[in-house]
XYZ file of C-alpha atoms in Angstrom:
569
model
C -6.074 75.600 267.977
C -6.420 75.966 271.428
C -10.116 74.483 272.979
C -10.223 75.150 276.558
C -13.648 74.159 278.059
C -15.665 76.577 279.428
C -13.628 79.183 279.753
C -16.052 81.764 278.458
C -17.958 81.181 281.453
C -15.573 81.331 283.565
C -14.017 84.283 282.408
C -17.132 86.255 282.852
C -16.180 87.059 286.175
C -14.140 89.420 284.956
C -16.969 91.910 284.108
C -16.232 92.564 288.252
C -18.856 90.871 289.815
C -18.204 89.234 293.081
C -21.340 86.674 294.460
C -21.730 87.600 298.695
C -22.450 84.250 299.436
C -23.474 85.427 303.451
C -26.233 87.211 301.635
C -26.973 83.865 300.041
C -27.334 81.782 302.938
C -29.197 84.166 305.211
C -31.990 84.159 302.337
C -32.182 80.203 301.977
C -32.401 79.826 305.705
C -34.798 81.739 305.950
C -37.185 80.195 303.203
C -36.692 83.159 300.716
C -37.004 82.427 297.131
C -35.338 83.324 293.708
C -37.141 86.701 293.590
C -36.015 88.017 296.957
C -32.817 86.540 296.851
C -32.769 88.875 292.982
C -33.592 91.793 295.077
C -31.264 91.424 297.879
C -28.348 90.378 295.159
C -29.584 93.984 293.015
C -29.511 96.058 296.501
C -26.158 94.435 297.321
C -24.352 95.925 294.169
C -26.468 99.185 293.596
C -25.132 99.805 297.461
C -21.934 98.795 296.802
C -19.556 102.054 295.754
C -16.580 100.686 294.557
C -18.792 97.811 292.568
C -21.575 99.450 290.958
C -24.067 97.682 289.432
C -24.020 97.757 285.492
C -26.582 96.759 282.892
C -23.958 94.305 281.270
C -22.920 93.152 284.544
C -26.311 92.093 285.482
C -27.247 90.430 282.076
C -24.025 88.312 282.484
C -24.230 87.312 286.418
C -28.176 87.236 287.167
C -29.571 84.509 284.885
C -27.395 82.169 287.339
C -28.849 82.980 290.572
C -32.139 80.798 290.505
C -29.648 77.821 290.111
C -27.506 78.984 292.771
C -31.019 79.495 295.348
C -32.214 75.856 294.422
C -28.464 74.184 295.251
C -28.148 76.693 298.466
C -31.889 75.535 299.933
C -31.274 71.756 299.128
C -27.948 71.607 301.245
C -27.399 74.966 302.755
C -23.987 74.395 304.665
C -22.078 72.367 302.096
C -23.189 74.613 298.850
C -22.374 77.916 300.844
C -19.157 76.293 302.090
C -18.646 75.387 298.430
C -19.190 78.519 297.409
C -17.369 80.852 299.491
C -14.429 78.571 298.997
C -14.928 78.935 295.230
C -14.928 82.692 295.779
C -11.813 82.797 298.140
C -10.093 80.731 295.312
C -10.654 83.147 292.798
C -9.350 86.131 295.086
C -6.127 84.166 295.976
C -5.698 83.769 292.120
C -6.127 87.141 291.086
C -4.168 88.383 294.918
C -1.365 85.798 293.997
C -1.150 86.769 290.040
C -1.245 90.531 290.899
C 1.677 90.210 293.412
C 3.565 88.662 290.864
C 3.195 91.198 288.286
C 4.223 93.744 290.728
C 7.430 91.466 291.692
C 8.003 91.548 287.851
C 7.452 95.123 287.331
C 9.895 95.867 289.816
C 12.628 94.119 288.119
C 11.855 95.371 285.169
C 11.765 99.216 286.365
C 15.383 98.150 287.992
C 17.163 97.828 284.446
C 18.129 94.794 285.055
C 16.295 92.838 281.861
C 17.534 95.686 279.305
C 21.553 95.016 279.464
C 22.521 93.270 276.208
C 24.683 90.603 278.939
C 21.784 89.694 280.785
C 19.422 89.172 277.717
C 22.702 87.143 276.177
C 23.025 85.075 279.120
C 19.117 83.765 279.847
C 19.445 82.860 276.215
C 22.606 80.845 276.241
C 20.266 79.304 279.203
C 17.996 78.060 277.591
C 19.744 76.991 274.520
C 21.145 75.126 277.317
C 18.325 73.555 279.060
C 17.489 72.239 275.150
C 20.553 70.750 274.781
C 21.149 68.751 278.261
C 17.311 68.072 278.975
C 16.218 67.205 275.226
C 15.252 63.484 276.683
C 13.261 64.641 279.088
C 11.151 66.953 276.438
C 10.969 64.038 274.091
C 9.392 61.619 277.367
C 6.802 64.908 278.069
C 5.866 65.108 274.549
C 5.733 61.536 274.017
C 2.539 61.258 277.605
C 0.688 64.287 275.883
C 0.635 63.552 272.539
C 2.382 60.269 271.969
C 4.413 62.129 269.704
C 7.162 60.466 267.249
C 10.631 60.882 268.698
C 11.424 62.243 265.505
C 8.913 64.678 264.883
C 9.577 66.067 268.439
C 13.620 66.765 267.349
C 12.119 68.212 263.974
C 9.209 70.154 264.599
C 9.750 71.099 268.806
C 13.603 70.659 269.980
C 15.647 71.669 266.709
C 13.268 74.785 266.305
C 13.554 76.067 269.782
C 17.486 75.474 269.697
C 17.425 77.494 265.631
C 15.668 80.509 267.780
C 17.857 80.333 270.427
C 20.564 80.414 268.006
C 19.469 83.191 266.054
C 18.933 85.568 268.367
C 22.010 85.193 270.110
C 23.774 85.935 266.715
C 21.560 89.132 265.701
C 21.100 90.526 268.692
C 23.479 92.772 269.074
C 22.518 94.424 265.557
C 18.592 94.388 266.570
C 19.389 96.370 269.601
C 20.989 99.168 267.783
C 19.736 101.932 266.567
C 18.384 102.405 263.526
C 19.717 105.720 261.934
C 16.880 107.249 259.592
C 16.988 110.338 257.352
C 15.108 113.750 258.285
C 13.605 116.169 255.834
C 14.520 119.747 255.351
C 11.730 121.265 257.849
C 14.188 119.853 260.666
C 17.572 120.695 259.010
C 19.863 120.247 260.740
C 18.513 117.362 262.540
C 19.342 113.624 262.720
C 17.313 110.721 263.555
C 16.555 107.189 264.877
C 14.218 104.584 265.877
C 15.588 102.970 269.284
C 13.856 99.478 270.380
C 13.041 99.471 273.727
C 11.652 97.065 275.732
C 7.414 97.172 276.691
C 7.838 95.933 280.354
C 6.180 92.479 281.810
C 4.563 90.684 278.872
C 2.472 87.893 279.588
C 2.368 84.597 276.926
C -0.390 81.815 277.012
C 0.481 79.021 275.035
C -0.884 76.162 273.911
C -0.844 72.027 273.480
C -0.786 71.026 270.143
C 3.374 72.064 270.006
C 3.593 72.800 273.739
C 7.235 73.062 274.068
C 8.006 75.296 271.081
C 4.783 77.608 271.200
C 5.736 78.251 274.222
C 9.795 79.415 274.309
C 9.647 80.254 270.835
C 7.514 83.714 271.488
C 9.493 83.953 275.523
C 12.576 83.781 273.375
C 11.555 86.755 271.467
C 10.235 88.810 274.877
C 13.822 87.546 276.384
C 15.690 89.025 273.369
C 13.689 92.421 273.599
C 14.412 92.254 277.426
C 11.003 92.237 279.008
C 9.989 90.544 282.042
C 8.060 87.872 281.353
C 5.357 85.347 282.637
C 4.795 82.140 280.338
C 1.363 80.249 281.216
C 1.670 76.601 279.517
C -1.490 74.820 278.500
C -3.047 72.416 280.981
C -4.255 70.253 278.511
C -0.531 69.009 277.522
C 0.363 68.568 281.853
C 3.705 66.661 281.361
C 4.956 69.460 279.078
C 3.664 72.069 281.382
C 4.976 70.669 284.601
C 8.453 70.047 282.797
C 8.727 73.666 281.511
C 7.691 74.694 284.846
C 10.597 72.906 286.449
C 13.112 73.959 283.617
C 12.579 77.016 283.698
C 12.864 77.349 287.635
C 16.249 75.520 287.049
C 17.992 77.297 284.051
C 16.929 81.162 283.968
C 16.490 83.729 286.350
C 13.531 83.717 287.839
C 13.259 87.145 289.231
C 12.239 87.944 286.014
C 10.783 84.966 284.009
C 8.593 83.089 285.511
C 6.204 80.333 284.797
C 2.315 80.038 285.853
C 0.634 76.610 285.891
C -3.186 75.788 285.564
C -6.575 75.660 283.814
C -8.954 78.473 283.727
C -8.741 80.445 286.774
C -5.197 80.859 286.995
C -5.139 82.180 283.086
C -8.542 84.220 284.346
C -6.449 85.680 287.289
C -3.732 86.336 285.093
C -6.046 88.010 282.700
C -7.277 90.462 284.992
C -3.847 91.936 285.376
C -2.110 94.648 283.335
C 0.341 93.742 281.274
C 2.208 95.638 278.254
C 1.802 92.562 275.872
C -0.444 89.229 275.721
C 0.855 87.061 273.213
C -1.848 84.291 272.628
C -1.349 81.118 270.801
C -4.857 79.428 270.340
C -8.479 79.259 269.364
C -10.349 81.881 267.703
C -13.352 81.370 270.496
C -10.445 81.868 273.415
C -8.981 84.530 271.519
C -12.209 86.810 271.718
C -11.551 86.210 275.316
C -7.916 87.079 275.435
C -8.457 90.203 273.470
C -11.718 91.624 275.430
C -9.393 91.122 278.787
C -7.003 92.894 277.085
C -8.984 95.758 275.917
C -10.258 96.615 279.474
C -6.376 97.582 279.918
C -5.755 98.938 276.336
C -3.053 96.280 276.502
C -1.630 94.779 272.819
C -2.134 91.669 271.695
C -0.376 89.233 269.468
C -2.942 86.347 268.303
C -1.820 83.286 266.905
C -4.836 81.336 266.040
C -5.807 79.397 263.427
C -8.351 78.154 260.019
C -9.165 76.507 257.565
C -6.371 76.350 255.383
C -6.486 75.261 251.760
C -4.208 73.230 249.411
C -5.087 73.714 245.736
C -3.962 71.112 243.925
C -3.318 71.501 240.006
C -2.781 68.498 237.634
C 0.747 69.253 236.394
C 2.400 68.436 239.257
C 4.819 65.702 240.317
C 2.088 63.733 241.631
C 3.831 61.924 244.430
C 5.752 64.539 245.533
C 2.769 66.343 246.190
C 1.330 63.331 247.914
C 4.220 62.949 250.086
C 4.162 66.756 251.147
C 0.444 67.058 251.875
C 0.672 64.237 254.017
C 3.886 65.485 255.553
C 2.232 69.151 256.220
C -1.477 67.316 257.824
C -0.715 63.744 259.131
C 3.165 64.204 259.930
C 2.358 67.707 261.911
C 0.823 65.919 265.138
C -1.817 63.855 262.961
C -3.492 67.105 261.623
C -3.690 69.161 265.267
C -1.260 71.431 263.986
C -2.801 75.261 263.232
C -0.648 74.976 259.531
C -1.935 71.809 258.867
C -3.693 71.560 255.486
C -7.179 71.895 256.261
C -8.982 70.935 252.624
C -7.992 70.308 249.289
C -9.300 71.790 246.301
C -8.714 70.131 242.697
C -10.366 69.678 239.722
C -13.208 67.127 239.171
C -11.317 64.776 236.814
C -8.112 65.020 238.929
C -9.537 63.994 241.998
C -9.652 60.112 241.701
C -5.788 60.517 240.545
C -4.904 62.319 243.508
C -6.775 60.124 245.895
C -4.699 57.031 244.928
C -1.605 59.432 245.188
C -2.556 59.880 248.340
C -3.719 56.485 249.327
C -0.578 54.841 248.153
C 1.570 57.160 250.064
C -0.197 57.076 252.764
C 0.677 53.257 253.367
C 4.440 53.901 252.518
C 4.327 56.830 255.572
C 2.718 54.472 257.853
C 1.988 50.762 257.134
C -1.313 48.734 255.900
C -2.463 49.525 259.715
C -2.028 52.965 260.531
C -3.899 52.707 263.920
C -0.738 50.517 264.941
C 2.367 52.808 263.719
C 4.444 54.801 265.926
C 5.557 57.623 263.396
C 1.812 59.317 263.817
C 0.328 61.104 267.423
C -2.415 60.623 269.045
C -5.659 63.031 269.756
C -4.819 65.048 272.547
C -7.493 63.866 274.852
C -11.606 62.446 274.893
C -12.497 65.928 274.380
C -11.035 66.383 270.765
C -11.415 62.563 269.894
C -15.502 63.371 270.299
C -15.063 66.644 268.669
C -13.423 64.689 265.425
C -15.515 61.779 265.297
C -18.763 63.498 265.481
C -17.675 65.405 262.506
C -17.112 62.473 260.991
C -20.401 60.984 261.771
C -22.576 63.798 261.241
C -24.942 63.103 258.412
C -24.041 62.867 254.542
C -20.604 63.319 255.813
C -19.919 59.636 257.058
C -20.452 57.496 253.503
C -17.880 60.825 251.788
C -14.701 58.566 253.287
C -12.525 57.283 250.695
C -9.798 56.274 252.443
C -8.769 55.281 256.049
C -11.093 57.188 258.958
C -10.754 54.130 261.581
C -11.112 54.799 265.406
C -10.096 53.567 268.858
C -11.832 55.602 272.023
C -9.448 53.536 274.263
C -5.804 54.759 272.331
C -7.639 58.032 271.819
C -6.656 57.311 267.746
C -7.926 58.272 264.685
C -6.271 56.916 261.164
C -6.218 59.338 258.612
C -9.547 59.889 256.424
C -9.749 61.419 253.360
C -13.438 62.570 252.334
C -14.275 63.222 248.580
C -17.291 66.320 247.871
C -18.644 66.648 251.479
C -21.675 69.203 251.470
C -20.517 73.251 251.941
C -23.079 73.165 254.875
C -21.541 70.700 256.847
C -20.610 71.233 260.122
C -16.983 69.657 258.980
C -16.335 72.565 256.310
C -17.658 75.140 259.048
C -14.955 74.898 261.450
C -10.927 74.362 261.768
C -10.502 70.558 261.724
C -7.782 69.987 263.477
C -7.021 66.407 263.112
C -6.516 63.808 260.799
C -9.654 64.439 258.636
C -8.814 65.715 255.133
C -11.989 66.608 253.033
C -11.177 66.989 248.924
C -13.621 69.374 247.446
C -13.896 69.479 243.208
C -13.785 72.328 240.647
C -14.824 72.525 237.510
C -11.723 74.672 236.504
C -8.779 75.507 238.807
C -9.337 79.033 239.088
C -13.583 78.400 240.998
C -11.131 77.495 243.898
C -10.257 81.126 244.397
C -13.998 82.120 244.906
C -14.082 79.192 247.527
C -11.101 80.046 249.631
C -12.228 83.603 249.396
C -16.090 82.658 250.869
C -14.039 81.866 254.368
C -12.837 83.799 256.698
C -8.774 84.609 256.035
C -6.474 81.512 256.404
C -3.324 81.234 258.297
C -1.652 79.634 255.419
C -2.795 78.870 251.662
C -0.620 75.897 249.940
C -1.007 75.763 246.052
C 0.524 72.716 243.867
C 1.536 73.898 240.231
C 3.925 74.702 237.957
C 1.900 77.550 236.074
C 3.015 80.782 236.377
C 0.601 82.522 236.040
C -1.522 80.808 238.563
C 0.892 81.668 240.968
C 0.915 84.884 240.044
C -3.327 85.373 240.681
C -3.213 83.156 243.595
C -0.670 85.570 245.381
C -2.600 88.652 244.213
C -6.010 87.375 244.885
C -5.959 85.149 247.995
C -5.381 86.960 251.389
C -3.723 84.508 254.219
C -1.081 84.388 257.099
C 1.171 82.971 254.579
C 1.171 81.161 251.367
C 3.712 78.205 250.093
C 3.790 76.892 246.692
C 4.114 73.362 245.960
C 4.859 72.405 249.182
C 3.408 72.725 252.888
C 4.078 74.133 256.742
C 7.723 74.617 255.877
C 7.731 78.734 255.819
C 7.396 78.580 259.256
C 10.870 77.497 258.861
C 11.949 80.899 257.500
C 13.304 83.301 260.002
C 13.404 86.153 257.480
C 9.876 85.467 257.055
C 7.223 86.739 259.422
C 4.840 84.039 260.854
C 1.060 85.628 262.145
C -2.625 85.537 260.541
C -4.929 88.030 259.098
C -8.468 88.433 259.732
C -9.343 85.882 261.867
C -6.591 83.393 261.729
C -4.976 86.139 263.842
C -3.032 89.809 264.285
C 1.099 90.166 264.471
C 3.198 88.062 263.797
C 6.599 86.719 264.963
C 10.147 84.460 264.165
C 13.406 85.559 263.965
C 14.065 89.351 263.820
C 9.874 89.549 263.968
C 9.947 88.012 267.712
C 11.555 90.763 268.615
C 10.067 93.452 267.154
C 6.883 91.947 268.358
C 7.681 92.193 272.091
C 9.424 95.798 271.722
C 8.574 99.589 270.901
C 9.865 101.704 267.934
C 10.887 104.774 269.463
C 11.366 107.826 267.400
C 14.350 110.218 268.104
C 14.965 113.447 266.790
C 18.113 115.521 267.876
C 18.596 119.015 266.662
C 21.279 121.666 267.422
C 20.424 125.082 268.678
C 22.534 125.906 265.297
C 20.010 127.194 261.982
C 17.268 129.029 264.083
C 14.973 130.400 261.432
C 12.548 133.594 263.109
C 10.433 132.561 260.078
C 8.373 129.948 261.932
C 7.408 132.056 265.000
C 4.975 134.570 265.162
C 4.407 137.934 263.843
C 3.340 135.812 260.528
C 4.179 138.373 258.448
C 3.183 138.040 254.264
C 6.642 137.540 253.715
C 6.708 134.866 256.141
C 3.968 132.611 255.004
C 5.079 133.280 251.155
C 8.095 131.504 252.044
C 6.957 129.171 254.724
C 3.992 127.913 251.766
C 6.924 127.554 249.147
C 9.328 125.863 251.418
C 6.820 123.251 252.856
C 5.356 122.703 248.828
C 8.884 121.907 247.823
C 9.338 124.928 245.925
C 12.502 125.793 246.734
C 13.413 128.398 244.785
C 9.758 129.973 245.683
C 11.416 130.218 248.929
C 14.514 131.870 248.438
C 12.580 134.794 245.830
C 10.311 134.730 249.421
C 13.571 135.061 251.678
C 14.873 138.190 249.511
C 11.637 139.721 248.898
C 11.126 139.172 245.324
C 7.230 138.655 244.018
């Protein structure tokens, strides 16, 4: 999923430290050295009452000060310039992303996001928006990712407009109550759970499908009527700086808003409270996400990702299968999709059968040069195109490619490779892919592929091809994952009755459809009673009688509590 570079670092300035850079000149003019500058940095916090030094805090911020002393005593003005301006940055960011929280919550504690007409009509807005500006998405899309014209309609425009869609249909039924039934302890009582909204929810999203992943959860937070800040990932700009200006445009912006930037705007953001972070990402960034959250006790939603496996049985319609795996990996943004197949697991004396499936397919999809066809993305940027090709280089990985696995650093492309029995250890089975590489690893007998799925952590999705019953059967029972799909791939995400989320470490909640907006509101529980049917038998003096008939009547035993009520034994 998401890979944002160095943002662990950078987010460990939220364990409150703040670096007096004053203190740090003073000490280099005057010749003093790591050790004293140590001191003076300890007696700086320990003195500091609404900072206090903390054992944590120190192991995180003090291994960086010896680098800080040698850059400060080389050039004294310019780093200490540098550095307070670094600092004053960060303070704007987190002074800038706190007023706007407050400017949210305000609107939010008006009423103004909970009417049924004004969640109606910022929906009908952006339906809108889809609809009139759906060239200017597909010219965005096309700079990030080079992404098909096609697959952007599919997978990004027709999606956004089906939520859109959806929720103005149901919404009216979500927002009602939902009557329940009350037992006899309450008689006579009735009861319901009311939705409400949580508040200001906050939604990071992410590049691989930058213009759904992001409106697809505000939709949701919109429909539950919450205030809401989207933050669009920096590493698809054009999509960010377009959703930006839509969104400025089309809906009302006292109450959705839209924060650009890398990591210290989504660090300033972080440090906020919020009633809801929905992430869409990495595992590594969701750690992040969630220990920001934590300091708040704020819920999260994580959308992340893994590897996910397509079993692969030998009584299938060979082609179709083809066709559908390569839809699901290379047709899903060349494999950077968090869905996307991740490995394939068949049998040893299928495997060369498949392969040529696959192979021959693949050429149909997209030509004898699939380095030169239009109908497949690029890598998102240097950053990933290293990541993939190093895991395609790495040792006793590189000779495993049986098909395709061609590069060009200056298109940022990769064709896709298939690799046949790659080594468990490598660093290629270890991680989420996230491109075009496909590894195939062999079984003896179908069923060894539940062992291997079940050695990883939980998948977001599990994709079986067969027409055996009974394998379908154990692979539902046995094989925990966001979702599974039989004989087919990434197409349940299609499902509004379905929910979409991981489990494990593919992620926590889940969302689409009716699920978005349970996902951005609370269940409330109501109880309403009548000052009719006041029993004296639950107050005090607890007389025998009393708890003879209170014991029967909470056991069920009803007619234990009437021989209680009239004093029979």
């Amino acid at each position: 999923m998401l890979f944002i570079a160095g943002i662990s670092s950078s987010l460990d300035t939220m364990s409150g430290l703040s670096i007096n850079n004053n203190l740090f000149a003073l000490h280099c003019r005057v010749g003093a050295g790591p050790a004293s500058v140590d001191r003076a940095l300890r007696n700086r916090f320990a003195n500091n009452s609404t900072a206090p030094l903390q054992k944590h805090q120190t192991h995180l911020s003090f291994p960086y000060h010896h680098r800080y002393w040698r850059l400060l005593c080389s050039q004294p003005c310019s780093a200490t310039l540098t550095l307070m301006a670094e600092e004053e940055k960060k303070t704007s960011d987190i002074e800038r992303a706190s007023l706007l929280v407050k400017e949210l919550r305000e609107c939010f504690d008006s009423g103004k996001t909970r009417s049924y007409q004004w969640r109606v009509t910022q929906l009908k807005s952006i339906a809108k928006m889809v609809e009139e500006r759906e060239e200017d998405i597909v010219t965005a899309l096309l700079k990030d990712l080079s992404k098909p014209e096609m697959e952007t309609f599919v997978s990004e425009i027709s999606m956004t407009k089906g939520s859109c869609k959806l929720a103005l249909k149901e919404l009216n039924h979500w927002m009602m109550p939902e009557k329940v039934k009350t037992s006899m302890s309450t008689f006579p009582s009735s009861a319901e759970i009311v939705s409400e909204p949580l508040g200001v929810v906050l939604v990071i999203s992410t590049w691989n499908y930058p213009f759904l992943l992001s409106l697809d959860p505000v939709i949701g937070a919109i429909a539950s009527g919450n205030a809401v800040v989207l933050k669009p990932s920096e590493i698809a700009p054009a999509t960010s700086s377009l959703l930006a200006k839509l969104l400025e445009e089309y809906v009302d912006n006292s109450a959705i808003r839209v924060v650009e930037g890398a990591i210290p705007e989504t660090s300033a953001l972080l440090e906020q409270k919020w009633d809801k972070i929905f992430y869409t990402g990495s595992k590594r960034v969701g750690r992040i996400v969630m220990a920001a959250a934590a300091k708040h006790l704020t819920p999260v939603i994580l959308e992340l990702g893994g590897k996910n496996p397509a079993v692969v049985d030998s009584n299938v319609n060979l082609q179709v299968a083809a066709r559908r795996i390569i839809a699901g990996k290379w047709g899903c943004n060349n494999g950077q999709a968090c869905i996307a197949p991740d490995y394939i697991i068949t049998t040893i004396d299928f495997a060369p059968k498949l392969i040529d499936a696959l192979r021959s397919e693949l050429k149909e999809f997209f030509g004898e040069e699939p380095m030169e066809s239009k109908d497949i993305s690029r890598i998102v940027n240097l950053y990933h195109f290293t990541r993939l090709k190093n895991l395609m280089e790495e040792d006793k990985v590189f000779q495993k490619i049986v098909v395709g696995g061609q590069i060009d650093q200056n298109q940022l492309k990769i064709a896709p490779a298939i690799l046949l029995d790659i080594p468990e250890d490598s660093q290629i089975m270890e991680e989420e892919i996230f491109g075009p590489l496909l590894p195939i690893i062999t079984v003896e007998n179908l069923k060894d592929s539940f062992a291997v799925i079940n050695s990883r952590p939980k998948p977001l999705a599990a994709y079986f091809f067969t027409d055996n019953e009974k394998l379908k059967k154990d692979f539902v029972e046995n094989i925990s994952a966001g979702g599974i799909v039989f004989n087919d791939t990434i197409v349940h995400v299609t499902v509004s009755t379905l929910p979409f989320g991981g489990v494990g470490e593919s992620g926590m909640g889940s969302y689409h459809g009716k699920f978005s907006f349970d996902a951005f509101s609370h269940k409330k529980a109501v109880l309403y009673r009548s000052f009719k049917g006041d029993s004296s038998t639950r107050y005090p003096p607890y007389t025998p009688g009393k708890q003879r008939f209170l014991k029967s009547f909470l056991n069920g035993d009803i007619l234990g509590a009437i021989f209680a009520l009239v004093g029979w034994s």
